[in-house]
GROMACS .gro file of C-alpha atoms in nm:
model
  193
    1MET     CA    1 -13.912  -1.607   5.482
    2THR     CA    2 -14.138  -1.314   5.400
    3PRO     CA    3 -14.044  -1.127   5.082
    4THR     CA    4 -13.925  -0.767   5.103
    5ILE     CA    5 -14.180  -0.515   4.979
    6ILE     CA    6 -14.059  -0.254   4.733
    7ILE     CA    7 -14.281   0.054   4.704
    8VAL     CA    8 -14.295   0.197   4.349
    9PRO     CA    9 -14.467   0.539   4.366
   10GLY     CA   10 -14.616   0.735   4.081
   11LEU     CA   11 -14.597   1.107   4.012
   12GLY     CA   12 -14.502   1.317   4.310
   13ASP     CA   13 -14.355   1.021   4.502
   14SER     CA   14 -14.677   0.950   4.697
   15GLY     CA   15 -14.700   1.203   4.981
   16GLU     CA   16 -14.673   1.153   5.356
   17GLN     CA   17 -15.037   1.044   5.402
   18HIS     CA   18 -15.051   0.817   5.096
   19TRP     CA   19 -15.109   0.449   5.172
   20GLN     CA   20 -14.776   0.362   5.003
   21THR     CA   21 -14.585   0.582   5.247
   22LEU     CA   22 -14.786   0.448   5.541
   23TRP     CA   23 -14.714   0.090   5.428
   24GLN     CA   24 -14.345   0.168   5.388
   25ARG     CA   25 -14.329   0.266   5.754
   26LYS     CA   26 -14.561  -0.009   5.875
   27PHE     CA   27 -14.392  -0.297   5.689
   28GLY     CA   28 -14.034  -0.168   5.673
   29ALA     CA   29 -14.051  -0.165   5.295
   30GLU     CA   30 -13.788  -0.040   5.055
   31ARG     CA   31 -13.884   0.251   4.829
   32VAL     CA   32 -13.797   0.364   4.479
   33ARG     CA   33 -13.716   0.736   4.481
   34GLN     CA   34 -13.695   0.897   4.141
   35ASP     CA   35 -13.465   1.196   4.087
   36ASN     CA   36 -13.749   1.382   3.919
   37PRO     CA   37 -14.078   1.243   4.055
   38GLU     CA   38 -14.290   1.491   3.858
   39HIS     CA   39 -14.145   1.414   3.515
   40PRO     CA   40 -14.121   1.044   3.430
   41VAL     CA   41 -13.895   0.902   3.162
   42ALA     CA   42 -13.975   0.533   3.111
   43GLU     CA   43 -13.617   0.408   3.081
   44VAL     CA   44 -13.488   0.630   3.364
   45TRP     CA   45 -13.765   0.533   3.605
   46ALA     CA   46 -13.723   0.164   3.515
   47ALA     CA   47 -13.347   0.191   3.570
   48ARG     CA   48 -13.400   0.339   3.917
   49LEU     CA   49 -13.638   0.053   4.003
   50HIS     CA   50 -13.370  -0.189   3.882
   51GLU     CA   51 -13.112  -0.024   4.110
   52VAL     CA   52 -13.337  -0.070   4.414
   53ILE     CA   53 -13.411  -0.431   4.320
   54GLU     CA   54 -13.040  -0.508   4.276
   55ALA     CA   55 -12.964  -0.352   4.616
   56THR     CA   56 -13.238  -0.549   4.795
   57PRO     CA   57 -13.155  -0.912   4.873
   58GLY     CA   58 -13.395  -1.206   4.873
   59GLU     CA   59 -13.745  -1.247   4.737
   60LEU     CA   60 -13.940  -0.933   4.655
   61VAL     CA   61 -14.296  -0.809   4.615
   62LEU     CA   62 -14.347  -0.491   4.413
   63VAL     CA   63 -14.622  -0.252   4.523
   64ALA     CA   64 -14.685   0.007   4.252
   65HIS     CA   65 -14.935   0.291   4.224
   66SER     CA   66 -15.039   0.500   3.921
   67ALA     CA   67 -14.733   0.583   3.706
   68GLY     CA   68 -14.542   0.334   3.922
   69VAL     CA   69 -14.743   0.058   3.755
   70ALA     CA   70 -14.607   0.172   3.416
   71THR     CA   71 -14.259   0.176   3.571
   72VAL     CA   72 -14.295  -0.190   3.671
   73ALA     CA   73 -14.419  -0.286   3.323
   74HIS     CA   74 -14.129  -0.102   3.155
   75TRP     CA   75 -13.876  -0.254   3.398
   76ALA     CA   76 -14.006  -0.605   3.332
   77GLN     CA   77 -13.976  -0.552   2.956
   78LEU     CA   78 -13.630  -0.395   2.974
   79SER     CA   79 -13.505  -0.663   3.217
   80SER     CA   80 -13.609  -0.962   3.007
   81GLY     CA   81 -13.365  -1.244   3.079
   82CYS     CA   82 -13.231  -1.074   3.392
   83GLY     CA   83 -13.189  -1.295   3.698
   84ASP     CA   84 -13.353  -1.032   3.920
   85LEU     CA   85 -13.690  -1.110   3.760
   86ASP     CA   86 -13.677  -1.453   3.927
   87ARG     CA   87 -13.664  -1.289   4.271
   88VAL     CA   88 -13.994  -1.106   4.221
   89ARG     CA   89 -14.252  -1.324   4.389
   90GLY     CA   90 -14.541  -1.101   4.288
   91ALA     CA   91 -14.668  -0.751   4.228
   92LEU     CA   92 -14.962  -0.547   4.352
   93LEU     CA   93 -15.039  -0.296   4.076
   94VAL     CA   94 -15.283  -0.029   4.194
   95ALA     CA   95 -15.471   0.233   3.990
   96PRO     CA   96 -15.259   0.225   3.676
   97ALA     CA   97 -15.226   0.558   3.500
   98ASP     CA   98 -15.283   0.503   3.129
   99PRO     CA   99 -15.044   0.734   2.940
  100GLU     CA  100 -15.231   0.656   2.618
  101GLN     CA  101 -15.572   0.771   2.747
  102SER     CA  102 -15.713   1.073   2.569
  103GLY     CA  103 -15.770   1.373   2.793
  104LEU     CA  104 -15.472   1.307   3.022
  105ASP     CA  105 -15.287   1.589   2.849
  106THR     CA  106 -15.493   1.828   3.060
  107LEU     CA  107 -15.465   1.629   3.386
  108HIS     CA  108 -15.098   1.531   3.375
  109PRO     CA  109 -14.934   1.581   3.036
  110GLN     CA  110 -14.603   1.442   3.167
  111LEU     CA  111 -14.758   1.092   3.180
  112ALA     CA  112 -14.729   1.078   2.799
  113ALA     CA  113 -14.356   1.006   2.850
  114LEU     CA  114 -14.454   0.657   2.972
  115ALA     CA  115 -14.631   0.568   2.645
  116PRO     CA  116 -14.660   0.323   2.495
  117LEU     CA  117 -14.718   0.085   2.781
  118PRO     CA  118 -14.558  -0.257   2.732
  119THR     CA  119 -14.819  -0.525   2.674
  120ALA     CA  120 -14.607  -0.838   2.713
  121ALA     CA  121 -14.700  -1.077   2.992
  122LEU     CA  122 -14.524  -1.003   3.319
  123PRO     CA  123 -14.279  -1.277   3.421
  124PHE     CA  124 -14.420  -1.289   3.776
  125PRO     CA  125 -14.770  -1.314   3.928
  126ALA     CA  126 -14.951  -0.983   3.955
  127LEU     CA  127 -15.276  -0.849   4.092
  128LEU     CA  128 -15.405  -0.530   3.928
  129VAL     CA  129 -15.648  -0.323   4.136
  130TYR     CA  130 -15.848  -0.063   3.948
  131SER     CA  131 -16.129   0.181   4.018
  132GLU     CA  132 -16.455   0.216   3.827
  133ASN     CA  133 -16.423   0.597   3.824
  134ASP     CA  134 -16.048   0.656   3.800
  135PRO     CA  135 -15.980   0.965   3.588
  136TYR     CA  136 -15.645   0.818   3.479
  137CYS     CA  137 -15.760   0.478   3.349
  138THR     CA  138 -16.093   0.335   3.241
  139PRO     CA  139 -16.206   0.001   3.386
  140GLU     CA  140 -16.201  -0.149   3.036
  141ARG     CA  141 -15.841  -0.042   2.980
  142ALA     CA  142 -15.737  -0.167   3.325
  143GLU     CA  143 -15.889  -0.508   3.253
  144ALA     CA  144 -15.722  -0.514   2.909
  145LEU     CA  145 -15.385  -0.434   3.068
  146ALA     CA  146 -15.437  -0.703   3.329
  147GLU     CA  147 -15.515  -0.956   3.057
  148ALA     CA  148 -15.211  -0.855   2.850
  149TRP     CA  149 -14.983  -0.870   3.153
  150GLY     CA  150 -15.126  -1.203   3.273
  151ALA     CA  151 -15.244  -1.036   3.593
  152ALA     CA  152 -15.563  -1.091   3.786
  153ALA     CA  153 -15.791  -0.785   3.790
  154VAL     CA  154 -15.976  -0.661   4.097
  155SER     CA  155 -16.227  -0.377   4.092
  156ALA     CA  156 -16.218  -0.156   4.401
  157GLY     CA  157 -16.554  -0.008   4.301
  158GLU     CA  158 -16.585   0.369   4.267
  159ALA     CA  159 -16.260   0.449   4.447
  160GLY     CA  160 -16.123   0.738   4.242
  161HIS     CA  161 -15.749   0.712   4.188
  162ILE     CA  162 -15.706   0.511   4.510
  163ASN     CA  163 -15.499   0.786   4.668
  164VAL     CA  164 -15.527   1.041   4.948
  165GLU     CA  165 -15.757   1.266   4.744
  166SER     CA  166 -16.005   0.981   4.705
  167GLY     CA  167 -15.996   0.898   5.078
  168HIS     CA  168 -15.732   0.625   5.067
  169GLY     CA  169 -15.468   0.733   5.316
  170ASP     CA  170 -15.480   0.425   5.531
  171TRP     CA  171 -15.615   0.153   5.297
  172PRO     CA  172 -15.716  -0.160   5.493
  173ASP     CA  173 -15.871  -0.333   5.188
  174GLY     CA  174 -15.539  -0.287   5.012
  175GLU     CA  175 -15.357  -0.454   5.299
  176ILE     CA  176 -15.580  -0.759   5.252
  177LEU     CA  177 -15.487  -0.769   4.884
  178LEU     CA  178 -15.119  -0.723   4.970
  179SER     CA  179 -15.144  -1.017   5.207
  180GLU     CA  180 -15.281  -1.229   4.924
  181VAL     CA  181 -14.991  -1.131   4.698
  182LEU     CA  182 -14.738  -1.200   4.975
  183HIS     CA  183 -14.884  -1.545   5.022
  184ALA     CA  184 -14.887  -1.624   4.649
  185TRP     CA  185 -15.264  -1.645   4.620
  186THR     CA  186 -15.379  -1.722   4.265
  187PRO     CA  187 -15.699  -1.521   4.222
  188PRO     CA  188 -15.955  -1.560   3.945
  189ASP     CA  189 -15.917  -1.340   3.637
  190VAL     CA  190 -16.158  -1.065   3.750
  191VAL     CA  191 -16.283  -1.005   4.100
  192ARG     CA  192 -16.522  -0.733   4.215
  193PHE     CA  193 -16.572  -0.625   4.576
   0.00000   0.00000   0.00000
């Protein structure tokens, strides 16, 4: 049986043309909707993710973007020992926003509410996709997060924040990576394409 995809958006809830929204429609995915999608609070956003996970039966694959990646990391830490962790077959973590990165206070100061990011290994397989020129996270930090979380790291090249503004409405390369996560592929530590 194919796992259910749960979309975990970042700030602004990923708009109508964002690949997460397109995937939600295309794959019949569930979606985490935060009460205040512009102002994250780590525990509140993690609790909402937990509610969606509890309400969704069967095996799951989490698909997170930007601040949604931090939400997944916080949820995993806060849910340590929870049976729901066992139902997560894998996670696709795309373009993490680093709330500890200097200079983000001018881009999105509200991201600071997600700091510090948990650095414990995730209790499920994960694939972290990062961009070489993402204004919200350096490649070095993305690779360090992947290593800490026990995730494989994949560079998407110079892909901006891997969102609509960087030309990633429909994201076919992402669908290939999602397919790998759905089929429990175990990638090497760092892949570049």
